[in-house]
mmCIF file of C-alpha atoms in Angstrom:
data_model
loop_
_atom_site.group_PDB
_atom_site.id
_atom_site.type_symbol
_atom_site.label_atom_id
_atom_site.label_comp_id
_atom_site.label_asym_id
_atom_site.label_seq_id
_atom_site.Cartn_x
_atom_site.Cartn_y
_atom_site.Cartn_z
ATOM 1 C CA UNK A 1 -139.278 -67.585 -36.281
ATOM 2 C CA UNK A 2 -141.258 -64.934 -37.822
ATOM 3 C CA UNK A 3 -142.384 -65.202 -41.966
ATOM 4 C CA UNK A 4 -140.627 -61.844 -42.500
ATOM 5 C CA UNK A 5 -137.327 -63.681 -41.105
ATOM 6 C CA UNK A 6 -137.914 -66.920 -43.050
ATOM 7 C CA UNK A 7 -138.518 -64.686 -45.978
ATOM 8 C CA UNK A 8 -135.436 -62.760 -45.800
ATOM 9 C CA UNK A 9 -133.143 -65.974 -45.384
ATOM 10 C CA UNK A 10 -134.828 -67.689 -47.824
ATOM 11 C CA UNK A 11 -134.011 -64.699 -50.356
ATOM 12 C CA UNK A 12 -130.309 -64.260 -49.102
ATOM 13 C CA UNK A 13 -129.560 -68.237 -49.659
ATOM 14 C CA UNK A 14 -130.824 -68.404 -52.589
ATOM 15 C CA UNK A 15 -128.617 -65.501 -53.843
ATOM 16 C CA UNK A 16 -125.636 -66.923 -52.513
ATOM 17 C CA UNK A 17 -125.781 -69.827 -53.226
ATOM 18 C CA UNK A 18 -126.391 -68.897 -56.955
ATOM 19 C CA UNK A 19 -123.430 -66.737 -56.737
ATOM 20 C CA UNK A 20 -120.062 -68.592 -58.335
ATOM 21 C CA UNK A 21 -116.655 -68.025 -57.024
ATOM 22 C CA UNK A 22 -116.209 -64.774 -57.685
ATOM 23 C CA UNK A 23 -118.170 -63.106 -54.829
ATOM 24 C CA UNK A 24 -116.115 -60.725 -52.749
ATOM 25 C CA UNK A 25 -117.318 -60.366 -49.170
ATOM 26 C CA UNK A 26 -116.299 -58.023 -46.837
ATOM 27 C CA UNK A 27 -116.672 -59.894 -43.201
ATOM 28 C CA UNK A 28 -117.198 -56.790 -40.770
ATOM 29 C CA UNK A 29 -118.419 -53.219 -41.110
ATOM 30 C CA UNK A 30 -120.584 -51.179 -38.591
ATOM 31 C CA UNK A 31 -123.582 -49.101 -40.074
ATOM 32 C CA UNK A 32 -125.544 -46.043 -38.623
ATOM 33 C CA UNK A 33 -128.123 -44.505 -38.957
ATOM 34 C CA UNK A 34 -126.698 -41.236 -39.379
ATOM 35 C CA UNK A 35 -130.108 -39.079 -39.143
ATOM 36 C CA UNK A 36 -130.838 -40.025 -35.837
ATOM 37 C CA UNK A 37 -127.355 -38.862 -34.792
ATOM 38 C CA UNK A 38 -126.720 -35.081 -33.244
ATOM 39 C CA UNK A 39 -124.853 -33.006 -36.433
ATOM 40 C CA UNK A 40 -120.986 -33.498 -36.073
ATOM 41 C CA UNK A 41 -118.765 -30.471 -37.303
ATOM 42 C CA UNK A 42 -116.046 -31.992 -39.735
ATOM 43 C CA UNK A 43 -113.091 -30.599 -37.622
ATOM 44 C CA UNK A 44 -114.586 -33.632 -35.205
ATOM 45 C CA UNK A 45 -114.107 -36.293 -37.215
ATOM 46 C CA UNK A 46 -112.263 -39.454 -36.026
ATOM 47 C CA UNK A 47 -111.174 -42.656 -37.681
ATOM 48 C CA UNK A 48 -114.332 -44.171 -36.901
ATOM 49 C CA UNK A 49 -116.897 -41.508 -38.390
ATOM 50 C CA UNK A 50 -120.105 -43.027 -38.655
ATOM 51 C CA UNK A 51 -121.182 -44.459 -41.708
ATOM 52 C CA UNK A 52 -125.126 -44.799 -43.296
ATOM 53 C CA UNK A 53 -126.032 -47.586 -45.216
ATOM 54 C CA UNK A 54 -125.557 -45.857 -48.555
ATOM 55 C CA UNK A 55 -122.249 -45.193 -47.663
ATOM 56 C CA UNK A 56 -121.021 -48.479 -47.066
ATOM 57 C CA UNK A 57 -122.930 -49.062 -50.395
ATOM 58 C CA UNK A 58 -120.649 -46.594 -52.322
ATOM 59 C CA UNK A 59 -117.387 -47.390 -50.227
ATOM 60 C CA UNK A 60 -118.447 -51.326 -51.630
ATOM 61 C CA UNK A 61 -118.828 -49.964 -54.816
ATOM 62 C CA UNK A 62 -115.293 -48.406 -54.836
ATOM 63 C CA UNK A 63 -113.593 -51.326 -53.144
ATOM 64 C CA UNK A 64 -114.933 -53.933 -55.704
ATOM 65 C CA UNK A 65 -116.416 -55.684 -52.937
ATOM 66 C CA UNK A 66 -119.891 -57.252 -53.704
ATOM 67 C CA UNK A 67 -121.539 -58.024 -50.088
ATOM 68 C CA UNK A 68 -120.981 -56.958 -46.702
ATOM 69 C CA UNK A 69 -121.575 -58.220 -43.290
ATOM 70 C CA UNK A 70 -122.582 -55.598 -41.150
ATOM 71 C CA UNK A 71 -123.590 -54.860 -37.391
ATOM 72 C CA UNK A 72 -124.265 -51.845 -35.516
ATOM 73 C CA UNK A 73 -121.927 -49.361 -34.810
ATOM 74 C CA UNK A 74 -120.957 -49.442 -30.835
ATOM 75 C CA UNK A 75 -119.554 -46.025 -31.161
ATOM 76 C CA UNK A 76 -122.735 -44.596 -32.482
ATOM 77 C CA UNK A 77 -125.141 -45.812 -30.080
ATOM 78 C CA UNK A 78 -125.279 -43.639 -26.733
ATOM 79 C CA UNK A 79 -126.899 -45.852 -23.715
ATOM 80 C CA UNK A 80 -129.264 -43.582 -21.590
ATOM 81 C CA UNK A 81 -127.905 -45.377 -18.242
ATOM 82 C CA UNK A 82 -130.715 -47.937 -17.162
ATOM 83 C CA UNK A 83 -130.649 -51.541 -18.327
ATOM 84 C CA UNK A 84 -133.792 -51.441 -19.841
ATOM 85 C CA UNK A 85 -133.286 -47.991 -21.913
ATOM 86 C CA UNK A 86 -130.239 -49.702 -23.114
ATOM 87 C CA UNK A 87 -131.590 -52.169 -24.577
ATOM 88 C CA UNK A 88 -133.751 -50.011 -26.316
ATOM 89 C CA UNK A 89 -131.422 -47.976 -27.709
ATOM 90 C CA UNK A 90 -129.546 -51.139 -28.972
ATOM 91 C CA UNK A 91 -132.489 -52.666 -30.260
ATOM 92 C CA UNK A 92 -132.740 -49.428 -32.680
ATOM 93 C CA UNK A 93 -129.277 -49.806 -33.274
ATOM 94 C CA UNK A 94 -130.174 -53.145 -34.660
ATOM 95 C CA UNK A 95 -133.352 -53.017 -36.286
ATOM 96 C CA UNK A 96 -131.561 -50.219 -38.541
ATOM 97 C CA UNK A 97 -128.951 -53.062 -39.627
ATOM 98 C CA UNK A 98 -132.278 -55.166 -40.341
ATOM 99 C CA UNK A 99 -133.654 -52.040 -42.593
ATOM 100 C CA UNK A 100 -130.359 -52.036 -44.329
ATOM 101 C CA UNK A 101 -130.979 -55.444 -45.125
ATOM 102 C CA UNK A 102 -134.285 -55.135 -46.204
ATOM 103 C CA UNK A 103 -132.969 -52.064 -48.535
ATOM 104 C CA UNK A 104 -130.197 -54.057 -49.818
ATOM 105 C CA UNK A 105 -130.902 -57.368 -49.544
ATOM 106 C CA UNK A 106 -127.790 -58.546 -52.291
ATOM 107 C CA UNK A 107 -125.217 -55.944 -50.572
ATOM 108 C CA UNK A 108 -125.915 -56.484 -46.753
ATOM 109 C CA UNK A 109 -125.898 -59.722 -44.974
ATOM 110 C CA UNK A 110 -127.179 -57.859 -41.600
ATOM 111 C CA UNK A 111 -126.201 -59.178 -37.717
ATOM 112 C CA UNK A 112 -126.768 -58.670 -34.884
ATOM 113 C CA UNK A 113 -125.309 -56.759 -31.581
ATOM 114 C CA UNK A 114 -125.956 -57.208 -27.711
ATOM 115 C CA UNK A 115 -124.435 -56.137 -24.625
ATOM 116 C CA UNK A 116 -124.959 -58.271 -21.262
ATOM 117 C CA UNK A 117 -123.346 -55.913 -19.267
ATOM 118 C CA UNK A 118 -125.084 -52.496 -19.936
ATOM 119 C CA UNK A 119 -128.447 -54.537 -20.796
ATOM 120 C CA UNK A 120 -128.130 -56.887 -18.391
ATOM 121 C CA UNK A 121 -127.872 -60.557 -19.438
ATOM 122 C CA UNK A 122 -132.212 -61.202 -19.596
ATOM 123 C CA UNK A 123 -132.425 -58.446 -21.960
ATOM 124 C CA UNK A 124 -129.500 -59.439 -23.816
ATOM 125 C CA UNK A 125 -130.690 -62.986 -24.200
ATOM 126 C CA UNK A 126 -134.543 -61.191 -24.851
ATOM 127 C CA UNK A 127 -132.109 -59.219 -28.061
ATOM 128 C CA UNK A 128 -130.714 -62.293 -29.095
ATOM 129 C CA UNK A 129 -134.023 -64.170 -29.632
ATOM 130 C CA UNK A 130 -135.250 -60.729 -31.471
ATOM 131 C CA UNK A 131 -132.029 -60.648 -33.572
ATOM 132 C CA UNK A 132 -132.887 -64.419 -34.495
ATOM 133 C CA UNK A 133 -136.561 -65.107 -34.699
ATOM 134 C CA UNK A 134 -137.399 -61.535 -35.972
ATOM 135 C CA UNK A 135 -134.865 -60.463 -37.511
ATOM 136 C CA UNK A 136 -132.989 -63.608 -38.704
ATOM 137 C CA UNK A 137 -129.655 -62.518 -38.270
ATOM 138 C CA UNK A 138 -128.032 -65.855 -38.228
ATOM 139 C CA UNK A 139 -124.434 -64.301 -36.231
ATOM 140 C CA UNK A 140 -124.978 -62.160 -32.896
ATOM 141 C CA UNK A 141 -121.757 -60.298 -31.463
ATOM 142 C CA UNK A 142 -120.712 -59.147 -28.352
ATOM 143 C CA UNK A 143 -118.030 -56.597 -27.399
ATOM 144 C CA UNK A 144 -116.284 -57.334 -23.993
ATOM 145 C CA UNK A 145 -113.718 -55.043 -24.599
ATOM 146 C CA UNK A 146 -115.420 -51.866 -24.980
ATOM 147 C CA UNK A 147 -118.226 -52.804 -22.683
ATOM 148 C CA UNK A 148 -115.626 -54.316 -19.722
ATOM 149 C CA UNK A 149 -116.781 -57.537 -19.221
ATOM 150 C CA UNK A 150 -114.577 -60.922 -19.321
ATOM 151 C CA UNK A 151 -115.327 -63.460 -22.566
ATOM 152 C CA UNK A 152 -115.827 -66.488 -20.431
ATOM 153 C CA UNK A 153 -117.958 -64.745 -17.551
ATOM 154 C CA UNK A 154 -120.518 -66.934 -17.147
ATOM 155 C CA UNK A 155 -123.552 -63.605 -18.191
ATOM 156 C CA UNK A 156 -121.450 -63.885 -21.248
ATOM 157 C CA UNK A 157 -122.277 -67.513 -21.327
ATOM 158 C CA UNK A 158 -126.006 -66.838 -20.405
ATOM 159 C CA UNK A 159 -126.056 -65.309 -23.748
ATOM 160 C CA UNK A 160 -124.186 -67.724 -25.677
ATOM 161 C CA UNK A 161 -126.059 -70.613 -24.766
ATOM 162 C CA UNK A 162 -129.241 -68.885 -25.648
ATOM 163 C CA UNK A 163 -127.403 -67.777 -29.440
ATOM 164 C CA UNK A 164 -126.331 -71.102 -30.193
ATOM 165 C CA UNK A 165 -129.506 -72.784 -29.135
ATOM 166 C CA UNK A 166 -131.225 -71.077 -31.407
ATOM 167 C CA UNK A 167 -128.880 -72.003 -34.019
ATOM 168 C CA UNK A 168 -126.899 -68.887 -34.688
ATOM 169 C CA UNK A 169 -123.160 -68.324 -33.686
ATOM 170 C CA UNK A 170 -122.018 -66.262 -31.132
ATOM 171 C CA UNK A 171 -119.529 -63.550 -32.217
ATOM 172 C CA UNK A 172 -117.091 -61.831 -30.602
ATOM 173 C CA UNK A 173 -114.629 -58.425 -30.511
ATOM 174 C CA UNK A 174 -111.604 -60.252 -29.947
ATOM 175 C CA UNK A 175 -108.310 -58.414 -29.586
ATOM 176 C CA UNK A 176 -105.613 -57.552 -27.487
ATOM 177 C CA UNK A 177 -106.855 -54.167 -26.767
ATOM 178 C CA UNK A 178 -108.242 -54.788 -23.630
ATOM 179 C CA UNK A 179 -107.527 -57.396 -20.569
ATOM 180 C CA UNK A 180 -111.139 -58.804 -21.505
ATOM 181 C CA UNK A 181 -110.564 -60.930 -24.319
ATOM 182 C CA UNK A 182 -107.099 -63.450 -23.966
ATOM 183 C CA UNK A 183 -106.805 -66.219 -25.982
ATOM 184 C CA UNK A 184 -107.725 -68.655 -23.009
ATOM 185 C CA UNK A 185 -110.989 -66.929 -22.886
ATOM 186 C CA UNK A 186 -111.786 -67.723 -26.404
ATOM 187 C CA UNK A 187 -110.907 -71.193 -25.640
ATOM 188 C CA UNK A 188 -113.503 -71.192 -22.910
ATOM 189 C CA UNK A 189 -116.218 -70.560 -25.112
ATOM 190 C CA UNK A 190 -115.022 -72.796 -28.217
ATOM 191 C CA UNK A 191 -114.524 -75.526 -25.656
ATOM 192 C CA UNK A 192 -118.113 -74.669 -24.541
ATOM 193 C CA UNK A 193 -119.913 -75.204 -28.212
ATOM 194 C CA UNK A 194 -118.063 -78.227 -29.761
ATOM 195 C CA UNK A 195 -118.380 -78.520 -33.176
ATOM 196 C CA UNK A 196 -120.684 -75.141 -33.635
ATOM 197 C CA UNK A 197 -118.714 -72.244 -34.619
ATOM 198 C CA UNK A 198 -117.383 -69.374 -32.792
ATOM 199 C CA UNK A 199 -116.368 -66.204 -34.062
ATOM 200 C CA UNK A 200 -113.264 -63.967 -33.200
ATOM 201 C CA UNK A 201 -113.325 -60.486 -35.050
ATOM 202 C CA UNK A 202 -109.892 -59.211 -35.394
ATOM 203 C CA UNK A 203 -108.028 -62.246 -34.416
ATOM 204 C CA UNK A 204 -106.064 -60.442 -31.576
ATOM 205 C CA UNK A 205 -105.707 -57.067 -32.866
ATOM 206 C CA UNK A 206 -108.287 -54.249 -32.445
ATOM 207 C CA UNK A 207 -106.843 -51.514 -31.411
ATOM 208 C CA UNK A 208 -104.065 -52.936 -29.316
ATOM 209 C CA UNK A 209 -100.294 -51.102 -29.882
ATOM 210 C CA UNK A 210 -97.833 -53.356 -31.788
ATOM 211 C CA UNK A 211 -95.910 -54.408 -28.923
ATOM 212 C CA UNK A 212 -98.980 -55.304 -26.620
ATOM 213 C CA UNK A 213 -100.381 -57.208 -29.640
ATOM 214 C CA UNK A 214 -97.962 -59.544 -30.293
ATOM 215 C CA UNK A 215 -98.305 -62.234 -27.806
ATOM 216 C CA UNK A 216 -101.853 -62.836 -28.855
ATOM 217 C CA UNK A 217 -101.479 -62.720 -32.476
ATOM 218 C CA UNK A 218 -99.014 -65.687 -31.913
ATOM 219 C CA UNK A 219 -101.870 -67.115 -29.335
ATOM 220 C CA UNK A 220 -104.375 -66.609 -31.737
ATOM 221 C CA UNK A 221 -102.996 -68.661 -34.469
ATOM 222 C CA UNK A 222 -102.313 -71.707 -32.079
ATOM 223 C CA UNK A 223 -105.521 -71.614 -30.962
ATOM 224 C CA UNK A 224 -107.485 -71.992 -34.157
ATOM 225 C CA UNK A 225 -104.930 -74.634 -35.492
ATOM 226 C CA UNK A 226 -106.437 -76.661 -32.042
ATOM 227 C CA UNK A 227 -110.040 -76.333 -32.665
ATOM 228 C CA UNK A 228 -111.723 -75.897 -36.183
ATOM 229 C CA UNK A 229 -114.917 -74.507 -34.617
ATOM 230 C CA UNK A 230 -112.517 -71.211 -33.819
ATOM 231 C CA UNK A 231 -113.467 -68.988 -37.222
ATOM 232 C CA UNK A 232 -111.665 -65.416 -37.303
ATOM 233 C CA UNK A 233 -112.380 -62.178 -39.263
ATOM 234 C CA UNK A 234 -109.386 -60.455 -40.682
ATOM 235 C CA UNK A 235 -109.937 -56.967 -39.727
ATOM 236 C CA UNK A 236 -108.228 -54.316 -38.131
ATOM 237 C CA UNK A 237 -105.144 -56.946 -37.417
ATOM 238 C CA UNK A 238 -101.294 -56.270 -38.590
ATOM 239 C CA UNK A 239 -100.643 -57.083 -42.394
ATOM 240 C CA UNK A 240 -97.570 -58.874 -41.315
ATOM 241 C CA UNK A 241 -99.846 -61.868 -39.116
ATOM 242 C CA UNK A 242 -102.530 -61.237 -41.426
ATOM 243 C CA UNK A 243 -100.330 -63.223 -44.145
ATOM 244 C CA UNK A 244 -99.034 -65.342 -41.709
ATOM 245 C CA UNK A 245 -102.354 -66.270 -40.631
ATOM 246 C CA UNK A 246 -102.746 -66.642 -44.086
ATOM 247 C CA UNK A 247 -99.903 -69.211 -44.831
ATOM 248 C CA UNK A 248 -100.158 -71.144 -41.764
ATOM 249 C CA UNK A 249 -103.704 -72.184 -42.286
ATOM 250 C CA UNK A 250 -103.387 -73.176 -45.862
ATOM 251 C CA UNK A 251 -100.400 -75.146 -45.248
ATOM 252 C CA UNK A 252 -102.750 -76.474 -42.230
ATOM 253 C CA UNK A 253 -105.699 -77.436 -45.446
ATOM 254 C CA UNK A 254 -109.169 -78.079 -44.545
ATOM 255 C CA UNK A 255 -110.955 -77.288 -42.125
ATOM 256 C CA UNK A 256 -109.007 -74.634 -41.100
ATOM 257 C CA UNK A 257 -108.343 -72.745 -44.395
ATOM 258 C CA UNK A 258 -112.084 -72.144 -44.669
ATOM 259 C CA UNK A 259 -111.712 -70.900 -41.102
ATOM 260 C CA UNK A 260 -110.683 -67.645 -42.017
ATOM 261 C CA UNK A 261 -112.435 -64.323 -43.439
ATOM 262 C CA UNK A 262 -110.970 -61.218 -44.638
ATOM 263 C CA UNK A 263 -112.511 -57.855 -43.844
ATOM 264 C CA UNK A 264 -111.649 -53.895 -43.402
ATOM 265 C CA UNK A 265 -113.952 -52.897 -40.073
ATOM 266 C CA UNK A 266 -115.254 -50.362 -41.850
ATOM 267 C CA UNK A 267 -115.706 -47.366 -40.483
ATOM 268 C CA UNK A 268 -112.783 -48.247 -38.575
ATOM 269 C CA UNK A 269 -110.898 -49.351 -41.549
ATOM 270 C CA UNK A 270 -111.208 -48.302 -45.027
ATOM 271 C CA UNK A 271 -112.800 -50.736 -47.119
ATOM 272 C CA UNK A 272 -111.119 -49.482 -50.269
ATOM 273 C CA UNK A 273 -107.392 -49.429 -48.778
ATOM 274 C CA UNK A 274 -108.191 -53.096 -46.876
ATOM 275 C CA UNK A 275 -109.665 -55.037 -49.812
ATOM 276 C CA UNK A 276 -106.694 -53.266 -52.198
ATOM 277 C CA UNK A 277 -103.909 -54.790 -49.649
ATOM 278 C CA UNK A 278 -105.457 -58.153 -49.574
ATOM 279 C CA UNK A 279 -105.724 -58.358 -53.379
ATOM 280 C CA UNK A 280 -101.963 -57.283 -53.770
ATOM 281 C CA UNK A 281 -100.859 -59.700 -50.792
ATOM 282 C CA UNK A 282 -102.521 -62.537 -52.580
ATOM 283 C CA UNK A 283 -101.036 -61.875 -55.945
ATOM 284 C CA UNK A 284 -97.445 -62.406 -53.945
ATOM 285 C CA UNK A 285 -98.612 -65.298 -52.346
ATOM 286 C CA UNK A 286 -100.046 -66.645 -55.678
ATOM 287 C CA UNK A 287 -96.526 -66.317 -57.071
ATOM 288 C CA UNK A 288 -94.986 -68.107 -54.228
ATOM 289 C CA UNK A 289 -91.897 -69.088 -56.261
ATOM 290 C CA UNK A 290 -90.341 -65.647 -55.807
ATOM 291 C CA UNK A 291 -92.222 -65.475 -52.040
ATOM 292 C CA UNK A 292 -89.326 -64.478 -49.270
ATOM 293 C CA UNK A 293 -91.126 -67.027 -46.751
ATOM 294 C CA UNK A 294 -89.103 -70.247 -47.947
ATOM 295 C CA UNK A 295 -92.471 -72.411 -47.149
ATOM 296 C CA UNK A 296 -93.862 -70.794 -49.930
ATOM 297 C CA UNK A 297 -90.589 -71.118 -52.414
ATOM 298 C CA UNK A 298 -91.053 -74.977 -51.299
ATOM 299 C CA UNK A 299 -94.715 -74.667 -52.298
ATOM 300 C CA UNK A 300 -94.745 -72.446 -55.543
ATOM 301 C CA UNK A 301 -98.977 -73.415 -56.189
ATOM 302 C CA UNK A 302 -99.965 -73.548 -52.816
ATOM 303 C CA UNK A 303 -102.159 -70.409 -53.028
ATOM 304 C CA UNK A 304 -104.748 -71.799 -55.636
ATOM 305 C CA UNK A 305 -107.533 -68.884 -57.372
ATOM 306 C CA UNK A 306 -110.184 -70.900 -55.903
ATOM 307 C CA UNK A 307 -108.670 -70.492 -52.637
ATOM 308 C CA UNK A 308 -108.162 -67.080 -52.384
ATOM 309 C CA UNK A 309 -111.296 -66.830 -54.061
ATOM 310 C CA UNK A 310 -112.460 -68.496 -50.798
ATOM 311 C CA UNK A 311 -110.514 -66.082 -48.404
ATOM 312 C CA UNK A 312 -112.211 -63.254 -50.209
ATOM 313 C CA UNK A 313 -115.274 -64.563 -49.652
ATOM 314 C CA UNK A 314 -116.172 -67.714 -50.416
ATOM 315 C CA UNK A 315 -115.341 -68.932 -47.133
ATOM 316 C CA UNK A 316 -117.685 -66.863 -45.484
ATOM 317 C CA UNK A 317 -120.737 -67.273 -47.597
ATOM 318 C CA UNK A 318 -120.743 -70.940 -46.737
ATOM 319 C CA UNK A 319 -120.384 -70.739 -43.318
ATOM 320 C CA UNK A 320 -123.315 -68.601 -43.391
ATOM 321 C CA UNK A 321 -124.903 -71.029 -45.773
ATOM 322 C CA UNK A 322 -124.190 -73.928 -43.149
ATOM 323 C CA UNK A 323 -125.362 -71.927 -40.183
ATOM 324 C CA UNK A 324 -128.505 -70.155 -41.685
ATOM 325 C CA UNK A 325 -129.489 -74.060 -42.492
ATOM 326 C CA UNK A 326 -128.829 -75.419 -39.008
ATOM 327 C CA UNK A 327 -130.722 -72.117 -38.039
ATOM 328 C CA UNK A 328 -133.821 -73.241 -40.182
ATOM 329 C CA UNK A 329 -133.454 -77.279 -38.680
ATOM 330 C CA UNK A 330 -133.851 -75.628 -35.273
ATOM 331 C CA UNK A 331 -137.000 -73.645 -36.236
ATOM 332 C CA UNK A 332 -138.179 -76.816 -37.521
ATOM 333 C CA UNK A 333 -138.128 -78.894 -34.545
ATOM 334 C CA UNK A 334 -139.247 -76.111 -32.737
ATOM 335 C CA UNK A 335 -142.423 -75.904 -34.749
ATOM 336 C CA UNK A 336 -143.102 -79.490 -34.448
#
């Protein structure tokens, strides 16, 4: 691993691990960098308008949200067709999240993106090990939804294997949006890596319609309630399973109400409007007394500050605490 890397998670740990309870983290937004784009007209803009680093900043800012974890934005980078120029253009994709982080190094935890269909699965194993050793990003995603490609297909696990040996975790777009990412497929992989997490951003949703949703939302929950090392981001999922997600893992208690993240998807999701809902959601769930789910009116306290202290963040600045130090134990015996 490179100095600059070591440098960077040296900084980052040491800021969050100073931070106390308090810290608000938003688990997944995409940033761009926005001069390198063709000029859109506003009468183009779509939900997912691309978003610089200084925008995510101010959006933050607005939201009362203190940190961000942030990849690249799929729908910003264009692929020039060959496997090779691909991976080009998604390692610029990437080393801009790495800028931001260098920028903003107490707003941005930066990650990392690759793509082992339209790179090919040697260059995105060649990203990964950039992502890790030069970058240290300490998660890497993948997107088998937009970029057609099954979860469990064994390039997919080409990759994997590579992420977690170098001691990151392996992310995922998971959602019922596409026929790419069922819940059995996110078995596959957490079955794959016991005991190291695995990451599943939306926890069924994306952009799936309500109907075609709802069978994985239920499949979802069920699976992380099997195995802890399932972690999900909140983002871009149905407010109704979000608290439901919500419920069922702290009446579940440790591990799995650590498991789980909240998050807006910025651009995709306004960070502002997201972070608002889950604040007023937890004050009901804090008062759980007057709560119309009867588990709750059985369990008036069992929403505690510190634990939706840890939903808003605190949960995910320790599992990147954990990982960034089994990350560093790697390196080590590496070295040696």
């Amino acid at each position: 691993m490179e100095a600059q890397a070591l440098a960077r998670i040296e900084r980052l740990t040491r800021y969050l691990r100073g931070y106390d309870g308090s810290l608000v983290i938003d688990a997944d937004t995409h940033a761009t960098d926005v001069a390198r784009r063709p000029r859109e007209q506003p009468q183009h803009y779509y939900h997912g308008k691309p978003l610089a680093a200084e925008q995510l900043v101010a959006e933050m800012d607005l939201a009362g949200v203190s940190m961000a974890n942030t990849w690249q934005n799929p729908a910003a980078t264009e692929y020039p067709g060959h496997e090779d120029d691909n991976a080009e253009a998604l390692l610029e994709a990437n080393r801009y999240v790495h800028d931001c982080g260098q920028r903003y190094p107490e707003r941005f935890i930066p990650s990392g993106w690759v793509d082992p269909k339209a790179c090919g699965a040697a260059n995105a194993r060649r990203l990964a090990e950039i992502c890790v050793k030069e970058f240290g990003f300490v998660l890497v995603k993948m997107n088998p939804a937009q970029n057609r490609y099954p979860i469990d297909s064994p390039e997919v696990f080409q990759v994997a294997d590579r992420i977690v040996e170098l001691g990151a975790i392996p992310v995922f777009h998971y959602g019922a949006d596409s026929p790419y990412t069922p819940a059995s497929g996110l078995e596959a992989v957490a079955a794959r890596y016991p005991g190291h997490p695995v990451i599943g951003v939306h926890m069924g949703g994306g952009g799936a319609g309500y109907v075609e949703a709802e069978r994985l939302y239920h499949e979802s929950r069920e699976l992380g309630l099997r195995r802890p090392n399932v972690r999900y981001i909140l983002s871009a999922l149905r407010d109704t399973h979000i608290e439901e997600a919500l419920i069922s893992y702290q009446l579940a208690g440790p591990p799995f109400c650590e498991n789980l993240y909240c998050a807006s998807d910025a651009p995709y999701g306004r960070m502002s409007w997201n972070f608002g809902g889950f604040r007023a959601m937890f004050a009901g769930l804090r008062e759980g007394g007057r709560h119309p789910d009867p588990r709750l009116r059985a369990s008036p306290g069992l929403f505690s500050d510190a634990d939706i202290g840890g939903y808003l963040g605190g949960n995910f600045a320790r599992m990147i605490l954990e990982q960034y130090d089994r990350m560093l134990q790697v390196h080590q015996a590496q070295s040696v």
